[in-house]
Short mmCIF file of C-alpha atoms in Angstrom, two decimals:
data_model
loop_
_atom_site.label_atom_id
_atom_site.label_comp_id
_atom_site.label_asym_id
_atom_site.label_seq_id
_atom_site.Cartn_x
_atom_site.Cartn_y
_atom_site.Cartn_z
CA MET K 1 104.17 -107.56 -172.96
CA ALA K 2 105.83 -105.01 -172.26
CA SER K 3 109.12 -102.98 -173.89
CA TRP K 4 111.91 -101.96 -171.65
CA SER K 5 111.58 -98.75 -172.01
CA GLU K 6 108.00 -99.29 -170.26
CA PHE K 7 109.18 -101.95 -167.71
CA ALA K 8 111.64 -99.48 -166.81
CA ALA K 9 109.47 -96.21 -165.82
CA ASP K 10 107.21 -98.33 -164.04
CA GLU K 11 110.25 -100.79 -161.82
CA PRO K 12 113.05 -98.18 -162.08
CA ARG K 13 114.84 -99.07 -158.94
CA LEU K 14 114.68 -102.68 -160.75
CA ALA K 15 115.36 -101.67 -164.07
CA ASP K 16 118.96 -99.62 -162.50
CA GLY K 17 120.26 -103.51 -160.84
CA ILE K 18 119.70 -105.08 -164.22
CA ARG K 19 121.25 -102.48 -166.14
CA VAL K 20 124.30 -102.76 -163.50
CA LEU K 21 124.71 -106.63 -164.07
CA MET K 22 124.67 -106.65 -167.97
CA GLN K 23 127.14 -103.95 -167.63
CA GLN K 24 129.30 -104.78 -164.91
CA TYR K 25 132.43 -105.24 -167.01
CA GLY K 26 131.71 -101.89 -169.10
CA PRO K 27 129.94 -102.82 -172.01
CA GLY K 28 127.11 -105.38 -171.76
CA PHE K 29 127.42 -108.70 -170.82
CA GLY K 30 124.56 -111.59 -171.59
CA TYR K 31 123.44 -114.54 -172.49
CA LEU K 32 121.47 -114.23 -175.09
CA ALA K 33 118.50 -117.76 -175.16
CA THR K 34 116.80 -117.97 -178.18
CA VAL K 35 114.53 -121.19 -179.72
CA ARG K 36 116.50 -123.41 -183.20
CA ALA K 37 114.02 -124.23 -185.59
CA ASP K 38 113.83 -127.62 -184.45
CA GLY K 39 111.92 -126.54 -180.91
CA GLY K 40 115.53 -126.42 -178.85
CA PRO K 41 117.03 -124.08 -176.83
CA ARG K 42 119.90 -122.14 -178.77
CA VAL K 43 122.54 -119.71 -176.14
CA HIS K 44 125.27 -117.67 -177.64
CA PRO K 45 126.85 -115.03 -175.28
CA VAL K 46 126.12 -110.79 -176.41
CA SER K 47 126.60 -107.65 -175.59
CA PRO K 48 122.79 -106.19 -174.98
CA VAL K 49 122.81 -102.44 -175.26
CA ILE K 50 119.87 -100.82 -172.81
CA THR K 51 119.61 -97.30 -173.27
CA ASP K 52 116.79 -94.60 -172.30
CA GLU K 53 115.26 -96.87 -175.87
CA GLY K 54 114.80 -100.51 -175.00
CA LEU K 55 117.24 -103.23 -174.90
CA PHE K 56 119.45 -104.06 -177.96
CA CYS K 57 121.63 -106.39 -179.62
CA PHE K 58 123.48 -106.11 -182.24
CA ILE K 59 123.18 -109.72 -184.14
CA ILE K 60 124.77 -110.18 -187.40
CA ASP K 61 124.17 -112.97 -189.13
CA SER K 62 124.18 -116.31 -187.82
CA PRO K 63 121.71 -118.89 -186.37
CA LYS K 64 120.09 -117.03 -183.32
CA ARG K 65 119.69 -113.96 -185.76
CA ARG K 66 117.74 -116.77 -187.91
CA ASP K 67 116.13 -118.12 -184.04
CA LEU K 68 115.20 -115.01 -183.52
CA GLU K 69 113.41 -114.24 -187.49
CA ARG K 70 111.47 -116.66 -187.23
CA ASP K 71 110.46 -116.84 -184.06
CA GLY K 72 111.28 -113.67 -181.89
CA ARG K 73 111.83 -115.43 -178.10
CA TYR K 74 114.35 -114.56 -176.52
CA ALA K 75 115.68 -114.86 -172.98
CA LEU K 76 118.86 -113.12 -171.52
CA HIS K 77 120.33 -113.71 -168.39
CA SER K 78 123.22 -111.23 -166.82
CA PHE K 79 127.12 -112.50 -166.45
CA PRO K 80 127.18 -113.92 -162.52
CA PRO K 81 129.65 -111.30 -160.65
CA GLU K 82 132.47 -112.61 -159.25
CA GLU K 83 131.90 -111.26 -155.95
CA SER K 84 127.96 -112.12 -154.92
CA ASP K 85 125.28 -114.76 -156.31
CA ASP K 86 123.33 -111.82 -158.09
CA GLU K 87 121.64 -112.68 -161.38
CA ALA K 88 119.30 -111.06 -164.32
CA TYR K 89 117.45 -112.41 -165.84
CA VAL K 90 114.89 -110.55 -168.93
CA ALA K 91 112.32 -112.36 -171.91
CA GLY K 92 110.53 -110.97 -174.44
CA HIS K 93 110.02 -110.78 -178.35
CA ALA K 94 112.40 -108.91 -180.53
CA HIS K 95 111.97 -107.34 -183.00
CA PRO K 96 114.38 -105.76 -186.07
CA VAL K 97 115.24 -102.18 -185.24
CA ALA K 98 114.75 -100.75 -189.15
CA ASP K 99 115.27 -97.56 -188.78
CA GLN K 100 118.81 -96.19 -189.75
CA ALA K 101 119.20 -93.33 -188.36
CA ARG K 102 118.47 -94.93 -184.31
CA VAL K 103 120.99 -97.97 -185.53
CA ALA K 104 123.37 -95.94 -185.86
CA ARG K 105 122.72 -94.00 -182.85
CA LEU K 106 122.72 -97.06 -181.34
CA ALA K 107 126.36 -98.61 -182.31
CA ALA K 108 127.70 -94.96 -181.54
CA ARG K 109 127.03 -95.20 -179.00
CA ALA K 110 128.05 -99.17 -177.97
CA GLY K 111 131.07 -98.98 -180.36
CA ALA K 112 129.63 -101.57 -182.06
#
C-alpha cells in the first residue's frame, strides 16, 4: 500500500482534490473509522493534517487510538461540502510517528 506521499506523487490532481475536501473548512475535518477489538467499526471526527510529508492525525489516548495501536487499519472520509455531493475517502494502515521533531513540526503547522 502506498503512503500518502507516494500516492500524491503518482496522482497529484486526485491528492489535491482530497486535500481540498479534507481542509474545506480551514483545519482538516473528516471521519475516522477504526476496528474495535470485537471486530466492529468505530467512527469519530478527526482533524487530519495533510502535508508534503504525509497524512497525519493527532489522536489522544482514547478508544480510537487503542484501536489503531492494536490494528492499524483505518478509513478516513471527508465531511460533505454544502454545495455539492463531492466526497473523499482514503484507507490504509496507520503507523505511530516516533520522531518528536517531526511531531513538533506538524503540531506547530496544525496548531495542535
